[in-house]
Each structure stands twice: as structure tokens, then as C-alpha cells.
Short mmCIF file of C-alpha atoms and ligand atoms in Angstrom, two decimals:
data_model
loop_
_atom_site.label_atom_id
_atom_site.label_comp_id
_atom_site.label_asym_id
_atom_site.label_seq_id
_atom_site.Cartn_x
_atom_site.Cartn_y
_atom_site.Cartn_z
CA UNK A 1 -35.52 -7.82 8.04
CA UNK A 2 -32.61 -7.88 10.29
CA UNK A 3 -30.71 -11.35 11.11
CA UNK A 4 -30.80 -12.46 14.80
CA UNK A 5 -27.60 -14.57 15.45
CA UNK A 6 -27.18 -16.06 18.80
CA UNK A 7 -23.57 -15.02 20.07
CA UNK A 8 -21.43 -18.05 20.86
CA UNK A 9 -17.58 -18.29 21.34
CA UNK A 10 -15.42 -18.57 18.29
CA UNK A 11 -13.85 -22.06 20.07
CA UNK A 12 -17.23 -22.70 21.83
CA UNK A 13 -18.86 -22.89 17.65
CA UNK A 14 -16.86 -25.24 16.04
CA UNK A 15 -18.39 -28.48 15.13
CA UNK A 16 -16.97 -31.49 15.24
CA UNK A 17 -17.63 -32.68 11.54
CA UNK A 18 -14.94 -33.73 9.59
CA UNK A 19 -16.52 -32.96 5.79
CA UNK A 20 -14.83 -36.02 3.73
CA UNK A 21 -12.51 -34.21 0.77
CA UNK A 22 -13.87 -33.80 -2.41
CA UNK A 23 -11.34 -32.78 -4.78
CA UNK A 24 -11.05 -36.66 -6.85
CA UNK A 25 -7.07 -37.68 -6.39
CA UNK A 26 -6.34 -35.37 -3.11
CA UNK A 27 -4.68 -37.38 -0.53
CA UNK A 28 -5.72 -36.28 2.25
CA UNK A 29 -9.43 -35.94 3.90
CA UNK A 30 -10.59 -32.49 6.23
CA UNK A 31 -9.01 -31.99 8.47
CA UNK A 32 -5.75 -34.23 7.40
CA UNK A 33 -3.23 -35.20 10.18
CA UNK A 34 -0.68 -32.63 9.49
CA UNK A 35 -2.50 -29.59 8.29
CA UNK A 36 0.00 -27.69 7.26
CA UNK A 37 1.76 -29.52 3.75
CA UNK A 38 -0.34 -31.73 2.97
CA UNK A 39 -3.00 -29.84 1.89
CA UNK A 40 -0.11 -28.12 -1.02
CA UNK A 41 -0.62 -31.31 -3.05
CA UNK A 42 -2.97 -30.31 -5.16
CA UNK A 43 -1.82 -26.79 -5.91
CA UNK A 44 1.39 -28.34 -5.95
CA UNK A 45 0.54 -30.67 -8.99
CA UNK A 46 -1.48 -27.89 -10.57
CA UNK A 47 1.74 -25.87 -9.68
CA UNK A 48 4.08 -28.18 -12.02
CA UNK A 49 1.62 -28.73 -14.33
CA UNK A 50 2.44 -25.44 -15.64
CA UNK A 51 -1.62 -24.65 -14.74
CA UNK A 52 -2.73 -21.68 -14.22
CA UNK A 53 -3.66 -20.89 -10.45
CA UNK A 54 -5.52 -17.98 -9.15
CA UNK A 55 -4.92 -16.74 -4.78
CA UNK A 56 -7.79 -15.77 -3.32
CA UNK A 57 -6.97 -14.01 0.29
CA UNK A 58 -8.77 -13.61 3.72
CA UNK A 59 -7.20 -10.94 6.08
CA UNK A 60 -7.64 -10.77 9.73
CA UNK A 61 -6.84 -15.01 10.81
CA UNK A 62 -5.62 -16.05 8.17
CA UNK A 63 -2.48 -13.40 6.62
CA UNK A 64 -1.65 -11.82 10.53
CA UNK A 65 -3.19 -13.60 13.90
CA UNK A 66 -5.61 -12.26 15.79
CA UNK A 67 -5.49 -10.37 17.97
CA UNK A 68 -7.60 -7.79 20.49
CA UNK A 69 -7.23 -4.61 19.17
CA UNK A 70 -8.42 -4.21 15.58
CA UNK A 71 -6.68 -1.82 14.79
CA UNK A 72 -3.50 -3.72 15.68
CA UNK A 73 -3.83 -6.81 13.69
CA UNK A 74 -0.18 -6.01 11.65
CA UNK A 75 0.89 -8.91 9.29
CA UNK A 76 4.68 -9.45 9.40
CA UNK A 77 7.26 -8.66 6.57
CA UNK A 78 7.39 -11.96 5.95
CA UNK A 79 3.81 -12.86 5.20
CA UNK A 80 4.35 -9.56 2.64
CA UNK A 81 6.93 -11.37 0.88
CA UNK A 82 5.66 -14.44 0.57
CA UNK A 83 2.24 -12.88 -0.12
CA UNK A 84 4.39 -10.91 -3.33
CA UNK A 85 6.38 -13.89 -4.05
CA UNK A 86 2.30 -15.71 -4.75
CA UNK A 87 1.01 -12.73 -6.74
CA UNK A 88 4.29 -12.37 -8.83
CA UNK A 89 3.32 -16.07 -10.18
CA UNK A 90 -0.87 -16.40 -9.78
CA UNK A 91 -3.34 -13.56 -10.16
CA UNK A 92 -3.91 -12.45 -6.21
CA UNK A 93 -6.59 -11.38 -4.17
CA UNK A 94 -6.83 -10.19 -0.98
CA UNK A 95 -11.06 -10.70 -0.27
CA UNK A 96 -12.09 -8.90 3.52
CA UNK A 97 -14.45 -7.80 5.67
CA UNK A 98 -12.42 -4.98 6.26
CA UNK A 99 -12.70 -1.83 4.72
CA UNK A 100 -10.30 -2.34 1.13
CA UNK A 101 -8.07 1.27 2.17
CA UNK A 102 -8.13 0.08 5.52
CA UNK A 103 -6.82 -3.45 4.38
CA UNK A 104 -4.56 -1.73 1.21
CA UNK A 105 -3.00 -0.25 4.06
CA UNK A 106 -1.70 -3.17 6.36
CA UNK A 107 -0.98 -5.35 3.08
CA UNK A 108 0.39 -2.38 1.66
CA UNK A 109 0.86 -4.22 -2.08
CA UNK A 110 -0.61 -2.66 -5.03
CA UNK A 111 0.38 -5.57 -7.04
CA UNK A 112 -2.93 -7.36 -5.60
CA UNK A 113 -6.94 -7.44 -6.19
CA UNK A 114 -8.43 -6.34 -3.58
CA UNK A 115 -12.21 -6.73 -2.56
CA UNK A 116 -13.18 -5.07 0.95
CA UNK A 117 -15.99 -4.61 2.77
CA UNK A 118 -17.38 -8.86 2.57
CA UNK A 119 -16.66 -8.25 -1.20
CA UNK A 120 -18.58 -5.53 -1.99
CA UNK A 121 -15.74 -3.53 -3.19
CA UNK A 122 -13.74 -4.39 -5.57
CA UNK A 123 -10.38 -3.45 -7.15
CA UNK A 124 -7.46 -4.18 -9.28
CA UNK A 125 -3.78 -3.72 -9.54
CA UNK A 126 -2.76 0.32 -9.07
CA UNK A 127 0.62 -1.00 -10.35
CA UNK A 128 1.61 -2.98 -13.87
CA UNK A 129 0.20 -5.59 -14.51
CA UNK A 130 -0.04 -8.30 -17.35
CA UNK A 131 -3.20 -9.22 -15.29
CA UNK A 132 -6.43 -8.66 -17.53
CA UNK A 133 -8.28 -7.51 -14.37
CA UNK A 134 -6.48 -4.88 -14.41
CA UNK A 135 -9.19 -1.48 -14.28
CA UNK A 136 -11.51 -3.61 -13.22
CA UNK A 137 -13.39 -1.29 -9.97
CA UNK A 138 -17.13 -2.78 -8.31
CA UNK A 139 -18.99 -1.79 -5.89
CA UNK A 140 -22.36 -3.19 -5.75
CA UNK A 141 -23.65 -1.85 -2.27
CA UNK A 142 -22.06 2.23 -2.97
CA UNK A 143 -26.34 2.80 -3.24
CA UNK A 144 -26.15 2.05 0.92
CA UNK A 145 -23.07 4.48 1.59
CA UNK A 146 -25.34 7.06 3.80
CA UNK A 147 -27.48 4.41 5.25
CA UNK A 148 -23.67 3.06 6.51
CA UNK A 149 -22.71 6.13 7.17
CA UNK A 150 -25.74 6.67 9.96
CA UNK A 151 -25.86 3.50 11.44
CA UNK A 152 -21.81 3.40 11.88
CA UNK A 153 -23.25 6.38 14.15
CA UNK A 154 -26.00 5.24 15.46
CA UNK A 155 -24.16 2.75 17.00
CA UNK A 156 -21.67 4.28 17.62
CA UNK A 157 -23.92 6.18 20.19
CA UNK A 158 -25.84 3.05 22.14
CA UNK A 159 -23.00 1.40 22.29
CA UNK A 160 -20.12 3.82 24.28
CA UNK A 161 -21.72 2.89 27.83
CA UNK A 162 -20.28 -0.77 27.01
CA UNK A 163 -16.93 -0.79 28.28
CA UNK A 164 -14.32 -2.61 25.66
CA UNK A 165 -17.69 -2.16 22.90
CA UNK A 166 -16.01 -1.72 19.77
CA UNK A 167 -17.65 0.29 16.23
CA UNK A 168 -15.31 0.12 12.87
CA UNK A 169 -16.93 1.41 10.18
CA UNK A 170 -15.81 -0.66 7.05
CA UNK A 171 -17.66 2.10 4.68
CA UNK A 172 -19.88 -0.89 3.19
CA UNK A 173 -20.99 -2.37 6.32
CA UNK A 174 -20.21 -1.65 10.06
CA UNK A 175 -18.45 -3.75 12.58
CA UNK A 176 -19.67 -3.77 16.00
CA UNK A 177 -17.02 -5.99 18.04
CA UNK A 178 -16.83 -7.97 21.53
CA UNK A 179 -13.82 -9.67 21.74
CA UNK A 180 -12.60 -6.86 25.02
CA UNK A 181 -15.93 -7.19 25.85
CA UNK A 182 -17.14 -8.25 29.77
CA UNK A 183 -18.54 -12.33 28.90
CA UNK A 184 -21.40 -11.36 30.86
CA UNK A 185 -22.94 -8.09 28.57
CA UNK A 186 -22.76 -10.31 24.86
CA UNK A 187 -26.02 -10.33 25.34
CA UNK A 188 -27.56 -6.86 25.80
CA UNK A 189 -24.78 -5.62 23.77
CA UNK A 190 -26.25 -8.46 20.22
CA UNK A 191 -29.73 -6.68 21.64
CA UNK A 192 -28.64 -2.88 21.20
CA UNK A 193 -26.75 -3.85 18.38
CA UNK A 194 -30.25 -5.66 17.10
CA UNK A 195 -32.79 -2.96 18.63
CA UNK A 196 -30.33 -0.15 15.97
CA UNK A 197 -30.51 -3.20 13.63
CA UNK A 198 -35.22 -2.97 13.88
CA UNK A 199 -35.11 0.55 12.72
CA UNK A 200 -32.83 -0.49 9.46
CA UNK A 201 -34.93 -2.98 7.37
CA UNK A 202 -31.91 -2.73 4.14
CA UNK A 203 -29.43 -4.04 6.59
CA UNK A 204 -28.89 -7.46 8.41
CA UNK A 205 -26.90 -8.72 10.75
CA UNK A 206 -24.58 -11.64 11.31
CA UNK A 207 -21.93 -13.07 14.01
CA UNK A 208 -17.71 -13.35 12.80
CA UNK A 209 -15.48 -14.48 15.16
CA UNK A 210 -16.24 -12.26 18.41
CA UNK A 211 -17.32 -9.22 16.55
CA UNK A 212 -21.55 -8.64 14.74
CA UNK A 213 -20.91 -7.51 11.25
CA UNK A 214 -23.72 -5.17 9.89
CA UNK A 215 -24.12 -5.17 6.13
CA UNK A 216 -27.39 -4.29 3.23
CA UNK A 217 -29.20 -7.58 2.55
CA UNK A 218 -28.52 -7.17 -1.15
CA UNK A 219 -27.47 -10.51 -2.27
CA UNK A 220 -23.38 -10.16 -2.55
CA UNK A 221 -20.71 -11.82 -0.38
CA UNK A 222 -17.27 -13.45 -0.54
CA UNK A 223 -18.61 -15.94 -2.58
CA UNK A 224 -19.71 -13.55 -5.14
CA UNK A 225 -16.89 -11.51 -5.70
CA UNK A 226 -14.83 -15.14 -5.55
CA UNK A 227 -17.30 -15.10 -9.45
CA UNK A 228 -17.44 -12.00 -9.70
CA UNK A 229 -12.74 -12.01 -10.12
CA UNK A 230 -12.59 -14.65 -11.31
CA UNK A 231 -15.02 -14.04 -14.22
CA UNK A 232 -13.00 -10.57 -14.67
CA UNK A 233 -9.61 -13.08 -14.91
CA UNK A 234 -11.29 -14.52 -17.71
CA UNK A 235 -10.61 -17.84 -15.65
CA UNK A 236 -14.62 -18.40 -15.07
CA UNK A 237 -14.62 -21.89 -17.77
CA UNK A 238 -11.21 -22.58 -17.72
CA UNK A 239 -11.17 -26.20 -16.03
CA UNK A 240 -7.36 -25.94 -16.07
CA UNK A 241 -7.10 -22.72 -13.73
CA UNK A 242 -7.19 -24.10 -10.58
CA UNK A 243 -8.50 -20.99 -7.73
CA UNK A 244 -7.18 -21.22 -4.06
CA UNK A 245 -9.15 -19.82 -1.71
CA UNK A 246 -8.10 -19.99 1.58
CA UNK A 247 -9.99 -18.11 4.38
CA UNK A 248 -11.11 -18.85 8.31
CA UNK A 249 -14.23 -17.46 9.46
CA UNK A 250 -17.97 -17.59 8.47
CA UNK A 251 -17.99 -15.39 5.43
CA UNK A 252 -15.05 -16.92 3.70
CA UNK A 253 -17.38 -19.94 4.03
CA UNK A 254 -19.43 -18.38 1.30
CA UNK A 255 -16.50 -18.38 -0.67
CA UNK A 256 -15.62 -22.64 0.01
CA UNK A 257 -20.00 -23.30 -1.51
CA UNK A 258 -18.26 -21.24 -4.49
CA UNK A 259 -15.74 -23.51 -5.49
CA UNK A 260 -17.29 -26.82 -4.47
CA UNK A 261 -20.49 -25.87 -7.07
CA UNK A 262 -18.35 -24.83 -9.92
CA UNK A 263 -15.94 -28.42 -8.87
CA UNK A 264 -13.25 -25.70 -10.10
CA UNK A 265 -10.08 -25.23 -6.84
CA UNK A 266 -9.97 -25.98 -3.21
CA UNK A 267 -10.97 -23.83 -0.84
CA UNK A 268 -8.76 -23.46 3.00
CA UNK A 269 -9.66 -23.60 6.25
CA UNK A 270 -7.63 -21.38 8.87
CA UNK A 271 -8.31 -22.92 12.55
CA UNK A 272 -6.80 -24.83 14.94
CA UNK A 273 -10.24 -26.33 15.33
CA UNK A 274 -12.61 -28.71 13.99
CA UNK A 275 -15.60 -26.73 12.45
CA UNK A 276 -18.92 -27.84 10.00
CA UNK A 277 -17.26 -26.02 6.46
CA UNK A 278 -17.30 -26.74 2.88
CA UNK A 279 -13.90 -25.98 2.75
CA UNK A 280 -11.97 -29.11 1.27
CA UNK A 281 -8.23 -28.46 3.41
CA UNK A 282 -7.23 -26.53 6.16
CA UNK A 283 -4.23 -25.29 7.81
CA UNK A 284 -3.32 -24.48 11.90
CA UNK A 285 -3.17 -21.60 11.49
CA UNK A 286 -1.64 -17.94 10.34
CA UNK A 287 2.26 -19.30 10.21
CA UNK A 288 1.10 -22.40 8.00
CA UNK A 289 -0.67 -20.07 5.15
CA UNK A 290 3.04 -18.31 5.27
CA UNK A 291 4.10 -20.95 4.41
CA UNK A 292 1.94 -23.16 2.71
CA UNK A 293 2.00 -19.66 -0.24
CA UNK A 294 6.17 -20.45 0.32
CA UNK A 295 6.11 -24.08 -0.77
CA UNK A 296 3.25 -23.35 -4.11
CA UNK A 297 6.00 -20.38 -4.78
CA UNK A 298 9.38 -22.92 -4.63
CA UNK A 299 7.15 -25.37 -7.04
CA UNK A 300 6.52 -22.80 -9.50
CA UNK A 301 9.94 -22.25 -9.65
CA UNK A 302 11.54 -25.64 -9.75
CA UNK A 303 8.51 -26.66 -12.60
CA UNK A 304 9.58 -23.54 -14.49
CA UNK A 305 13.66 -24.49 -14.14
CA UNK A 306 12.61 -28.14 -14.74
CA UNK A 307 10.67 -26.84 -17.83
CA UNK A 308 13.39 -24.64 -19.10
CA UNK A 309 16.36 -27.50 -19.08
CA UNK A 310 13.28 -29.57 -21.13
CA UNK A 311 12.61 -27.41 -23.58
CA UNK A 312 17.08 -27.06 -23.87
CA UNK A 313 17.59 -30.99 -24.05
CA UNK A 314 14.82 -30.78 -26.94
CA UNK A 315 16.63 -28.54 -28.33
O1 LIG B 1 -12.86 -11.01 6.55
P1 LIG B 1 -11.62 -10.48 7.49
O2 LIG B 1 -10.34 -9.56 6.44
O3 LIG B 1 -11.01 -11.69 8.15
O4 LIG B 1 -12.07 -9.30 7.71
C1 LIG B 1 -13.03 -9.94 9.63
C2 LIG B 1 -13.44 -8.98 10.64
O5 LIG B 1 -11.95 -9.50 10.54
C3 LIG B 1 -10.85 -8.07 12.20
O6 LIG B 1 -12.14 -8.64 13.04
C4 LIG B 1 -10.68 -9.23 13.51
O7 LIG B 1 -9.69 -9.49 13.57
C5 LIG B 1 -9.61 -9.00 14.69
C6 LIG B 1 -8.13 -8.55 14.78
O8 LIG B 1 -7.41 -9.13 15.27
C7 LIG B 1 -10.48 -9.19 15.85
O9 LIG B 1 -9.76 -8.08 16.78
C8 LIG B 1 -11.63 -9.35 15.73
O10 LIG B 1 -12.45 -10.10 16.98
C9 LIG B 1 -12.17 -10.16 14.72
O11 LIG B 1 -13.77 -9.92 14.19
C10 LIG B 1 -11.91 -6.50 11.45
O12 LIG B 1 -11.27 -5.36 11.68
C11 LIG B 1 -13.35 -6.24 10.86
O13 LIG B 1 -13.99 -5.34 11.08
C12 LIG B 1 -14.03 -7.56 9.92
O14 LIG B 1 -15.14 -7.89 9.94
#
């Protein structure tokens, strides 16, 4: 059954209900006073103690700033360098609503894992990697490909009269963007999309940041993708592994919930505004995400150097 959603602007949907940080020993509640560096303490401690960690990063709004044109959501070269550096120390995955090929075109790092289409298209690193899950490929919604292609065409046809609307094919799901649509037409556009959805009971509609997202009703989301990746990486039952998931959107909440339920790792919400969230920490914007990643790398390098010195002294 197609899900119905109410159109709300992204700022308007915030709910000022800060969640207390669930991590024992962590220093700052959500949202921290100055999110930027506060958030990194627990992760840094892990890096320092030579514990393993896995980085799971959403793309839009997390690694790249939100822009009007989805095809122009480029990440900066410095952000790319930060992600590349972090991936040298921790297995790193991009978990995005975008089609996997498209997000790879933006990120351009072959050594990462990519989970595109909200986790419905997972692939391990192409480049030589020491990782256990190198050859992994998982597509739980492949039977929906023809239906998604059909609904994509239908949505293009049905929304072509709405100025500013843009339909994006994300392979196992479809996005209908309304960021550039006049606010007065949002309701009508939502009705049009819902009308098409009624013909496809095996698909459902949800709402992201100024976007309607159409996808299969299967029980698969970014949270399931995160669990799949943790399993593939051999991290599932390792208390000394600290997965870090960073994301800005409603769909990232599924991943935050997984971490909370498992009592493993930390979820970090990227938002300038307080929101209802299952994340434990927040960063305000992609620039802070970059700073956080670089700090993590710095501390990891420092801890390695410290360990080397200690070993030399003990020898
Ligand atoms: O899971 P994500 O990587 O965050 O992908 C979610 C959607 O991101 C993109 O749309 C969003 O970013 C666009 C570019 O900044 C912006 O114009 C749009 O309003 C946002 O919703 C992407 O285009 C969608 O297909 C993804 O589903």
C-alpha cells in the first residue's frame, strides 16, 4: 500500500526535542553546545585505544552541501581528501539514496564501499583492499527494476506540467524533487505522485529534504544496509568495533536506530536545527563533518606514533 506523506518544508519539520546522549561516559548530550569537535571525543578515544572503527557516510547534506540542482551536488576536493584519509584507517562506506553509479561519480574513491538506492545496491571496494568484504555485492530489490523504470517514466510524464519539478532515477527508487517548485504547487504535486503510486501497490512513497522518494515496499533501508555491511566486514559481534554513521536526512534515522538498538557505535545527525532523532550527536553542516573526519585521522595517526614509541621504549 502506498504510504501517504504530508508536505512540510525541511526547516518547518524540526521538533525541538533534544535526546539525551545514550553513550556511557560521553561528554556531551544531543545537541552538543558546539557540535563540531565535541562529538569526536568518543570516536577519538576509540582511535587512540587502537580499537577498530567503521565509517558510514550519507552523501547529500553530509559530504556535499544541499543545492537546488541535484546534478550539481558536488563535494569539495578537500572533503574528498578527508574521506580518502579516513578510509586509509577505517573501512568506509557511502550510504545514499542516490543511484550507486551516480554517487560514485561524485565521490570518485574506488577504495570505499557504496550502498546506493537507500542501501538497496551494495558494492565493495573496486581497488585492492585488505578488507574482508571486498567482493561484496548485494541487491535485494533487483526484481523491482522494470517496475521502477516504468514508474520513473510515468512520473516524468505526469509531473511535466509542474514548473521546477524534477524526477530522478535512482535505479531501485525514484526521487521527485520539489525544491524548485512554487510552494503553492507542493500539495498538487504530492497528489499527482500519490495518484501514480495508487497503481503500484508494491511501491511506497516517503519524503526527504524537499523530495518525494518512491521505492519498493520490501523491508530494506539504510539501517538494514548498515547491518549488512557490519556483518560483511566481520564487525557484527565485536564490542571493540565502533561504527560511526553520519547523516542528515529522515532515511538516515533507520541507521541511527540500528546503532542505538545494538548499543554499538555512534550516530551523528548533520543539522543546524534541533530535530527528533535517534542519533546521539550532531554536527551542523558538511564543513563540520570534514573537520571531524580530519580530527579522527589526526588522532589515529597520533595514537599509532605513540604506540610505536612505547614499543621502542619497551624493546
Ligand atoms: O541519502 P542521500 O545521499 O542524502 O540522498 C537523498 C537524496 O539526495 C539528493 O537530494 C537532496 O540533495 C539535492 C542536492 O543538494 C537537493 O537538491 C534535494 O532537494 C535534496 O533532497 C538526491 O538528488 C536524491 O535523489 C536523494 O534521494
